[in-house]
PDB file of C-alpha atoms in Angstrom:
ATOM      1  CA  MET B  59     106.061 134.275  94.146  1.00  0.00           C
ATOM      2  CA  LYS B  60     108.282 137.406  95.131  1.00  0.00           C
ATOM      3  CA  ILE B  61     107.022 141.122  94.862  1.00  0.00           C
ATOM      4  CA  ASN B  62     109.700 143.907  94.149  1.00  0.00           C
ATOM      5  CA  ILE B  63     107.834 147.208  94.572  1.00  0.00           C
ATOM      6  CA  GLU B  64     110.091 150.588  93.715  1.00  0.00           C
ATOM      7  CA  ILE B  65     109.119 153.638  95.620  1.00  0.00           C
ATOM      8  CA  ASP B  66     111.078 157.031  95.372  1.00  0.00           C
ATOM      9  CA  SER B  67     112.665 157.599  98.926  1.00  0.00           C
ATOM     10  CA  ASP B  68     112.961 160.847  98.220  1.00  0.00           C
ATOM     11  CA  LYS B  69     109.294 162.023  97.733  1.00  0.00           C
ATOM     12  CA  CYS B  70     106.553 161.852 100.003  1.00  0.00           C
ATOM     13  CA  HIS B  71     103.657 159.806  97.892  1.00  0.00           C
ATOM     14  CA  GLU B  72     100.283 160.113  98.015  1.00  0.00           C
ATOM     15  CA  LEU B  73      97.481 157.566  97.705  1.00  0.00           C
ATOM     16  CA  SER B  74      96.583 158.027  94.206  1.00  0.00           C
ATOM     17  CA  ASP B  75     100.328 158.083  93.472  1.00  0.00           C
ATOM     18  CA  PHE B  76     102.031 155.512  91.035  1.00  0.00           C
ATOM     19  CA  ILE B  77     104.592 153.123  91.928  1.00  0.00           C
ATOM     20  CA  SER B  78     106.152 150.114  89.949  1.00  0.00           C
ATOM     21  CA  VAL B  79     105.695 146.780  90.774  1.00  0.00           C
ATOM     22  CA  GLN B  80     107.386 143.958  89.805  1.00  0.00           C
ATOM     23  CA  GLU B  81     106.230 140.093  90.137  1.00  0.00           C
ATOM     24  CA  GLN B  82     108.712 137.182  90.220  1.00  0.00           C
ATOM     25  CA  HIS B  83     107.590 133.977  89.896  1.00  0.00           C
ATOM     26  CA  ASP B  84     108.665 130.899  90.566  1.00  0.00           C
ATOM     27  CA  ASN B  85     108.601 129.469  86.577  1.00  0.00           C
ATOM     28  CA  GLY B  86     111.202 132.358  86.248  1.00  0.00           C
ATOM     29  CA  GLU B  87     108.434 134.552  84.465  1.00  0.00           C
ATOM     30  CA  ILE B  88     108.498 138.468  85.654  1.00  0.00           C
ATOM     31  CA  ILE B  89     105.466 140.592  85.275  1.00  0.00           C
ATOM     32  CA  ASP B  90     105.967 144.251  85.405  1.00  0.00           C
ATOM     33  CA  TYR B  91     102.922 146.953  86.086  1.00  0.00           C
ATOM     34  CA  SER B  92     101.924 150.098  88.070  1.00  0.00           C
ATOM     35  CA  MET B  93      99.687 150.255  91.090  1.00  0.00           C
ATOM     36  CA  SER B  94      98.827 153.230  93.112  1.00  0.00           C
ATOM     37  CA  VAL B  95      99.681 153.427  96.714  1.00  0.00           C
ATOM     38  CA  SER B  96      96.184 153.197  97.616  1.00  0.00           C
ATOM     39  CA  ASP B  97      95.135 149.479  95.658  1.00  0.00           C
ATOM     40  CA  LEU B  98      98.323 148.571  96.958  1.00  0.00           C
ATOM     41  CA  ILE B  99      97.761 149.256 100.009  1.00  0.00           C
ATOM     42  CA  ASN B 100      93.908 147.468  99.901  1.00  0.00           C
ATOM     43  CA  SER B 101      95.669 144.193  98.342  1.00  0.00           C
ATOM     44  CA  LEU B 102      98.288 143.968 100.813  1.00  0.00           C
ATOM     45  CA  SER B 103      95.339 144.263 103.593  1.00  0.00           C
ATOM     46  CA  ALA B 104      93.419 141.731 101.755  1.00  0.00           C
ATOM     47  CA  SER B 105      96.022 139.127 101.087  1.00  0.00           C
ATOM     48  CA  THR B 106      96.330 139.037 105.041  1.00  0.00           C
ATOM     49  CA  ASN B 107      93.094 138.014 105.620  1.00  0.00           C
ATOM     50  CA  GLN B 108      93.318 135.167 103.106  1.00  0.00           C
ATOM     51  CA  GLN B 109      93.758 131.753 103.905  1.00  0.00           C
ATOM     52  CA  ILE B 110      97.120 130.522 103.848  1.00  0.00           C
ATOM     53  CA  GLY B 111      98.172 129.263 100.561  1.00  0.00           C
ATOM     54  CA  HIS B 112      95.865 131.433  98.797  1.00  0.00           C
ATOM     55  CA  THR B 113      98.277 133.515  96.572  1.00  0.00           C
ATOM     56  CA  SER B 114      97.406 136.973  95.145  1.00  0.00           C
ATOM     57  CA  GLU B 115      95.802 137.481  91.545  1.00  0.00           C
ATOM     58  CA  LEU B 116      98.331 136.337  89.178  1.00  0.00           C
ATOM     59  CA  LEU B 117      98.432 139.226  86.278  1.00  0.00           C
ATOM     60  CA  PRO B 118      98.483 138.971  82.633  1.00  0.00           C
ATOM     61  CA  LYS B 119     101.448 139.698  80.600  1.00  0.00           C
ATOM     62  CA  ASN B 120     102.165 142.746  79.457  1.00  0.00           C
ATOM     63  CA  THR B 121     100.007 144.268  82.354  1.00  0.00           C
ATOM     64  CA  ILE B 122     100.318 148.297  82.212  1.00  0.00           C
ATOM     65  CA  LEU B 123      98.191 149.444  84.857  1.00  0.00           C
ATOM     66  CA  TYR B 124      96.112 147.447  87.489  1.00  0.00           C
ATOM     67  CA  ARG B 125      93.230 148.889  89.458  1.00  0.00           C
ATOM     68  CA  ASP B 126      91.001 146.937  92.213  1.00  0.00           C
ATOM     69  CA  PHE B 127      88.359 148.634  93.116  1.00  0.00           C
ATOM     70  CA  GLU B 128      85.686 146.955  95.604  1.00  0.00           C
ATOM     71  CA  LYS B 129      83.270 145.733  92.525  1.00  0.00           C
ATOM     72  CA  THR B 130      85.355 145.644  89.511  1.00  0.00           C
ATOM     73  CA  LYS B 131      89.194 145.416  88.572  1.00  0.00           C
ATOM     74  CA  HIS B 132      90.440 147.111  85.768  1.00  0.00           C
ATOM     75  CA  VAL B 133      93.407 146.068  83.476  1.00  0.00           C
ATOM     76  CA  PHE B 134      95.208 147.977  81.084  1.00  0.00           C
ATOM     77  CA  ILE B 135      97.612 145.699  78.694  1.00  0.00           C
ATOM     78  CA  GLU B 136     100.069 146.566  76.312  1.00  0.00           C
ATOM     79  CA  VAL B 137      99.683 144.804  72.937  1.00  0.00           C
ATOM     80  CA  PRO B 138     102.590 144.539  70.586  1.00  0.00           C
ATOM     81  CA  ARG B 139     102.720 146.572  67.176  1.00  0.00           C
ATOM     82  CA  MET B 140     102.781 143.812  64.675  1.00  0.00           C
ATOM     83  CA  GLN B 141     101.415 143.086  61.095  1.00  0.00           C
ATOM     84  CA  ARG B 142      98.040 140.719  61.733  1.00  0.00           C
ATOM     85  CA  LYS B 143      96.023 138.820  59.297  1.00  0.00           C
ATOM     86  CA  ILE B 144      92.363 139.852  59.589  1.00  0.00           C
ATOM     87  CA  ASP B 145      88.688 139.369  58.166  1.00  0.00           C
ATOM     88  CA  TYR B 146      87.801 142.673  56.403  1.00  0.00           C
ATOM     89  CA  SER B 147      84.207 142.254  54.275  1.00  0.00           C
ATOM     90  CA  GLY B 148      84.855 138.822  53.757  1.00  0.00           C
ATOM     91  CA  PHE B 149      88.751 138.651  52.603  1.00  0.00           C
ATOM     92  CA  SER B 150      91.710 138.137  54.346  1.00  0.00           C
ATOM     93  CA  PHE B 151      94.278 140.981  54.445  1.00  0.00           C
ATOM     94  CA  VAL B 152      97.797 140.747  56.530  1.00  0.00           C
ATOM     95  CA  VAL B 153      97.857 144.445  57.881  1.00  0.00           C
ATOM     96  CA  GLY B 154     100.111 146.509  60.221  1.00  0.00           C
ATOM     97  CA  PHE B 155      98.673 147.822  63.216  1.00  0.00           C
ATOM     98  CA  PRO B 156     100.271 150.211  65.994  1.00  0.00           C
ATOM     99  CA  ARG B 157     100.910 149.465  69.540  1.00  0.00           C
ATOM    100  CA  CYS B 158      97.904 149.819  71.842  1.00  0.00           C
ATOM    101  CA  ILE B 159      96.712 149.813  74.938  1.00  0.00           C
ATOM    102  CA  PHE B 160      93.279 147.258  75.609  1.00  0.00           C
ATOM    103  CA  GLN B 161      91.238 148.737  78.699  1.00  0.00           C
ATOM    104  CA  TYR B 162      89.204 145.709  80.434  1.00  0.00           C
ATOM    105  CA  THR B 163      86.614 145.529  82.955  1.00  0.00           C
ATOM    106  CA  VAL B 164      86.666 142.626  85.343  1.00  0.00           C
ATOM    107  CA  LYS B 165      83.482 141.495  87.254  1.00  0.00           C
ATOM    108  CA  LYS B 166      81.815 139.011  89.397  1.00  0.00           C
ATOM    109  CA  TYR B 167      78.208 139.937  90.046  1.00  0.00           C
ATOM    110  CA  LYS B 168      77.554 137.621  92.570  1.00  0.00           C
ATOM    111  CA  SER B 169      80.149 136.956  95.574  1.00  0.00           C
ATOM    112  CA  ASN B 170      79.874 133.127  95.022  1.00  0.00           C
ATOM    113  CA  GLN B 171      80.310 133.326  91.312  1.00  0.00           C
ATOM    114  CA  GLU B 172      82.906 131.117  90.327  1.00  0.00           C
ATOM    115  CA  LYS B 173      84.309 132.975  87.126  1.00  0.00           C
ATOM    116  CA  TRP B 174      84.826 136.664  85.894  1.00  0.00           C
ATOM    117  CA  ASP B 175      83.041 138.191  83.505  1.00  0.00           C
ATOM    118  CA  ILE B 176      85.021 140.064  80.442  1.00  0.00           C
ATOM    119  CA  PHE B 177      84.576 143.851  79.289  1.00  0.00           C
ATOM    120  CA  LEU B 178      86.481 145.439  76.954  1.00  0.00           C
ATOM    121  CA  ASP B 179      86.237 149.107  77.393  1.00  0.00           C
ATOM    122  CA  LYS B 180      88.322 150.929  75.594  1.00  0.00           C
ATOM    123  CA  ILE B 181      91.465 150.507  72.444  1.00  0.00           C
ATOM    124  CA  VAL B 182      93.750 153.441  71.719  1.00  0.00           C
ATOM    125  CA  ALA B 183      97.018 153.611  70.083  1.00  0.00           C
ATOM    126  CA  VAL B 184     100.281 154.918  71.394  1.00  0.00           C
ATOM    127  CA  LYS B 185     103.642 156.152  69.448  1.00  0.00           C
ATOM    128  CA  GLY B 186     107.165 154.597  69.863  1.00  0.00           C
ATOM    129  CA  ARG B 187     108.573 152.196  71.842  1.00  0.00           C
ATOM    130  CA  ALA B 188     109.375 154.312  75.228  1.00  0.00           C
ATOM    131  CA  PRO B 189     107.816 152.615  78.206  1.00  0.00           C
ATOM    132  CA  ILE B 190     104.095 153.545  78.763  1.00  0.00           C
ATOM    133  CA  ASN B 191     104.011 155.614  81.720  1.00  0.00           C
ATOM    134  CA  MET B 192     101.054 158.105  83.038  1.00  0.00           C
ATOM    135  CA  GLU B 193     102.441 161.121  80.840  1.00  0.00           C
ATOM    136  CA  THR B 194     102.372 158.756  77.631  1.00  0.00           C
ATOM    137  CA  GLU B 195     100.410 160.534  74.579  1.00  0.00           C
ATOM    138  CA  ILE B 196      97.220 158.674  73.917  1.00  0.00           C
ATOM    139  CA  CYS B 197      95.959 158.436  69.832  1.00  0.00           C
ATOM    140  CA  SER B 198      93.047 157.496  68.336  1.00  0.00           C
ATOM    141  CA  PHE B 199      92.892 153.997  66.894  1.00  0.00           C
ATOM    142  CA  PRO B 200      93.142 153.855  63.389  1.00  0.00           C
ATOM    143  CA  TYR B 201      90.814 151.296  62.190  1.00  0.00           C
ATOM    144  CA  SER B 202      87.217 150.423  62.362  1.00  0.00           C
ATOM    145  CA  HIS B 203      85.535 148.550  65.328  1.00  0.00           C
ATOM    146  CA  VAL B 204      86.561 151.720  67.547  1.00  0.00           C
ATOM    147  CA  SER B 205      85.436 154.948  67.862  1.00  0.00           C
ATOM    148  CA  THR B 206      87.855 157.859  67.919  1.00  0.00           C
ATOM    149  CA  ASP B 207      87.408 158.646  71.798  1.00  0.00           C
ATOM    150  CA  GLY B 208      88.036 154.609  71.883  1.00  0.00           C
ATOM    151  CA  ASN B 209      85.253 152.982  72.861  1.00  0.00           C
ATOM    152  CA  VAL B 210      85.231 149.348  71.102  1.00  0.00           C
ATOM    153  CA  CYS B 211      82.370 147.447  69.286  1.00  0.00           C
ATOM    154  CA  MET B 212      82.734 144.175  68.524  1.00  0.00           C
ATOM    155  CA  GLY B 213      78.911 143.272  67.222  1.00  0.00           C
ATOM    156  CA  GLY B 214      77.910 140.019  68.591  1.00  0.00           C
ATOM    157  CA  ASN B 215      80.823 138.582  69.894  1.00  0.00           C
ATOM    158  CA  GLN B 216      81.515 138.309  73.532  1.00  0.00           C
ATOM    159  CA  PHE B 217      84.100 137.393  75.610  1.00  0.00           C
ATOM    160  CA  PRO B 218      84.191 134.049  77.332  1.00  0.00           C
ATOM    161  CA  SER B 219      84.083 134.261  81.308  1.00  0.00           C
ATOM    162  CA  VAL B 220      87.642 133.395  83.081  1.00  0.00           C
ATOM    163  CA  LYS B 221      88.510 131.658  86.417  1.00  0.00           C
ATOM    164  CA  ASN B 222      91.637 133.612  86.515  1.00  0.00           C
ATOM    165  CA  ILE B 223      92.531 137.062  85.656  1.00  0.00           C
ATOM    166  CA  ASN B 224      95.653 136.145  83.575  1.00  0.00           C
ATOM    167  CA  GLU B 225      93.802 134.651  81.085  1.00  0.00           C
ATOM    168  CA  ILE B 226      92.716 137.670  79.424  1.00  0.00           C
ATOM    169  CA  GLU B 227      96.348 138.190  78.278  1.00  0.00           C
ATOM    170  CA  ASN B 228      95.874 136.857  74.874  1.00  0.00           C
ATOM    171  CA  PHE B 229      92.132 138.175  74.588  1.00  0.00           C
ATOM    172  CA  HIS B 230      93.210 140.724  71.996  1.00  0.00           C
ATOM    173  CA  SER B 231      93.516 137.738  69.561  1.00  0.00           C
ATOM    174  CA  ILE B 232      89.829 137.745  69.867  1.00  0.00           C
ATOM    175  CA  PHE B 233      89.345 141.257  69.168  1.00  0.00           C
ATOM    176  CA  PHE B 234      91.655 141.078  65.950  1.00  0.00           C
ATOM    177  CA  SER B 235      89.808 137.703  64.415  1.00  0.00           C
ATOM    178  CA  SER B 236      86.570 139.338  65.036  1.00  0.00           C
ATOM    179  CA  PRO B 237      85.452 140.547  61.013  1.00  0.00           C
ATOM    180  CA  PHE B 238      86.391 144.094  60.272  1.00  0.00           C
ATOM    181  CA  GLY B 239      83.845 146.204  58.749  1.00  0.00           C
ATOM    182  CA  ASN B 240      82.989 150.073  58.187  1.00  0.00           C
ATOM    183  CA  ASP B 241      81.655 150.819  61.674  1.00  0.00           C
ATOM    184  CA  TYR B 242      83.239 153.917  62.817  1.00  0.00           C
ATOM    185  CA  GLY B 243      84.804 154.738  60.144  1.00  0.00           C
ATOM    186  CA  ALA B 244      89.120 155.490  59.866  1.00  0.00           C
ATOM    187  CA  SER B 245      90.943 157.918  62.087  1.00  0.00           C
ATOM    188  CA  THR B 246      94.329 158.496  60.445  1.00  0.00           C
ATOM    189  CA  THR B 247      95.750 161.823  59.382  1.00  0.00           C
ATOM    190  CA  LEU B 248      95.850 160.332  55.737  1.00  0.00           C
ATOM    191  CA  ASP B 249      91.756 160.852  55.387  1.00  0.00           C
ATOM    192  CA  LYS B 250      91.281 157.365  53.578  1.00  0.00           C
ATOM    193  CA  ASN B 251      88.915 154.846  54.391  1.00  0.00           C
ATOM    194  CA  VAL B 252      88.679 151.649  56.151  1.00  0.00           C
ATOM    195  CA  SER B 253      88.786 149.535  52.803  1.00  0.00           C
ATOM    196  CA  THR B 254      92.185 151.877  51.454  1.00  0.00           C
ATOM    197  CA  LEU B 255      93.759 151.170  54.794  1.00  0.00           C
ATOM    198  CA  PHE B 256      93.290 147.859  54.606  1.00  0.00           C
ATOM    199  CA  GLY B 257      93.551 146.997  50.948  1.00  0.00           C
ATOM    200  CA  ASP B 258      96.783 149.403  50.142  1.00  0.00           C
ATOM    201  CA  THR B 259      98.328 151.547  52.644  1.00  0.00           C
ATOM    202  CA  PHE B 260      99.122 148.790  55.316  1.00  0.00           C
ATOM    203  CA  CYS B 261      98.336 145.737  53.339  1.00  0.00           C
ATOM    204  CA  ASN B 262     101.664 143.553  54.352  1.00  0.00           C
ATOM    205  CA  LYS B 263     103.218 146.774  55.135  1.00  0.00           C
ATOM    206  CA  ASP B 264     104.504 148.045  59.180  1.00  0.00           C
ATOM    207  CA  PHE B 265     101.562 150.917  60.367  1.00  0.00           C
ATOM    208  CA  ASP B 266     103.270 154.416  60.420  1.00  0.00           C
ATOM    209  CA  ASP B 267     103.141 156.013  63.669  1.00  0.00           C
ATOM    210  CA  ASN B 268     103.286 159.561  61.782  1.00  0.00           C
ATOM    211  CA  VAL B 269      99.897 159.157  60.805  1.00  0.00           C
ATOM    212  CA  LEU B 270      98.036 158.393  64.327  1.00  0.00           C
ATOM    213  CA  ILE B 271      95.384 161.013  65.654  1.00  0.00           C
ATOM    214  CA  SER B 272      96.712 162.543  69.019  1.00  0.00           C
ATOM    215  CA  GLN B 273      94.086 163.049  71.883  1.00  0.00           C
ATOM    216  CA  LYS B 274      95.833 165.648  72.917  1.00  0.00           C
ATOM    217  CA  GLN B 275      95.997 163.860  76.341  1.00  0.00           C
ATOM    218  CA  ASN B 276      98.441 161.629  78.355  1.00  0.00           C
ATOM    219  CA  PHE B 277      97.752 158.444  79.620  1.00  0.00           C
ATOM    220  CA  ARG B 278      96.411 159.720  83.416  1.00  0.00           C
ATOM    221  CA  GLU B 279      94.313 162.632  81.741  1.00  0.00           C
ATOM    222  CA  PHE B 280      92.350 160.183  79.211  1.00  0.00           C
ATOM    223  CA  PHE B 281      91.617 157.143  81.384  1.00  0.00           C
ATOM    224  CA  ASN B 282      90.520 159.784  84.031  1.00  0.00           C
ATOM    225  CA  ILE B 283      93.122 158.314  86.586  1.00  0.00           C
ATOM    226  CA  GLN B 284      92.915 160.147  90.078  1.00  0.00           C
TER     227      GLN B 284
END
């Protein structure tokens, strides 16, 4: 595996600054994401103390940001805009969804624990097609399951534990396959309820970014990235 790190040589970086990282794997797969200078230093320091032949953690596809703390890891994954088949009140609908960011927390409660426990903390929406960065405007997820400030409710549904962090790259499908109800209501400028949004407005249609409600914060501010 080859890792390319993009640093602005004309800038004196602080530990909290974010830099671009690109992983090029032996199978040709390329994963782009961002890390703070501090997290990068910690990861490189840890890797020098690992046994020979032990590679660094392979991150999920579409990772936007990876933050490595002492007891937890935060993984931010971009989920593409598309029409998805969902279950709402016992009926199936194909509904347009906006481009989203899923924030996962990854934990091991015991040092000898073999698997990671996965928690979906927040889901938010973003407009357009431009690459997501610290200045990207954050919007509320438009449908149920998610509060206006991004907190996620999946009822009794839980994510399975994983041996490798990259296994969570398709966990958004578990969220979308969970039956949707009317919890938390709808968050769009249209002032329509969830049943109308699913059954009429965006049924078999692409989502319209113009109806998203802005959090009036960028990525850095909303997720409190220091």
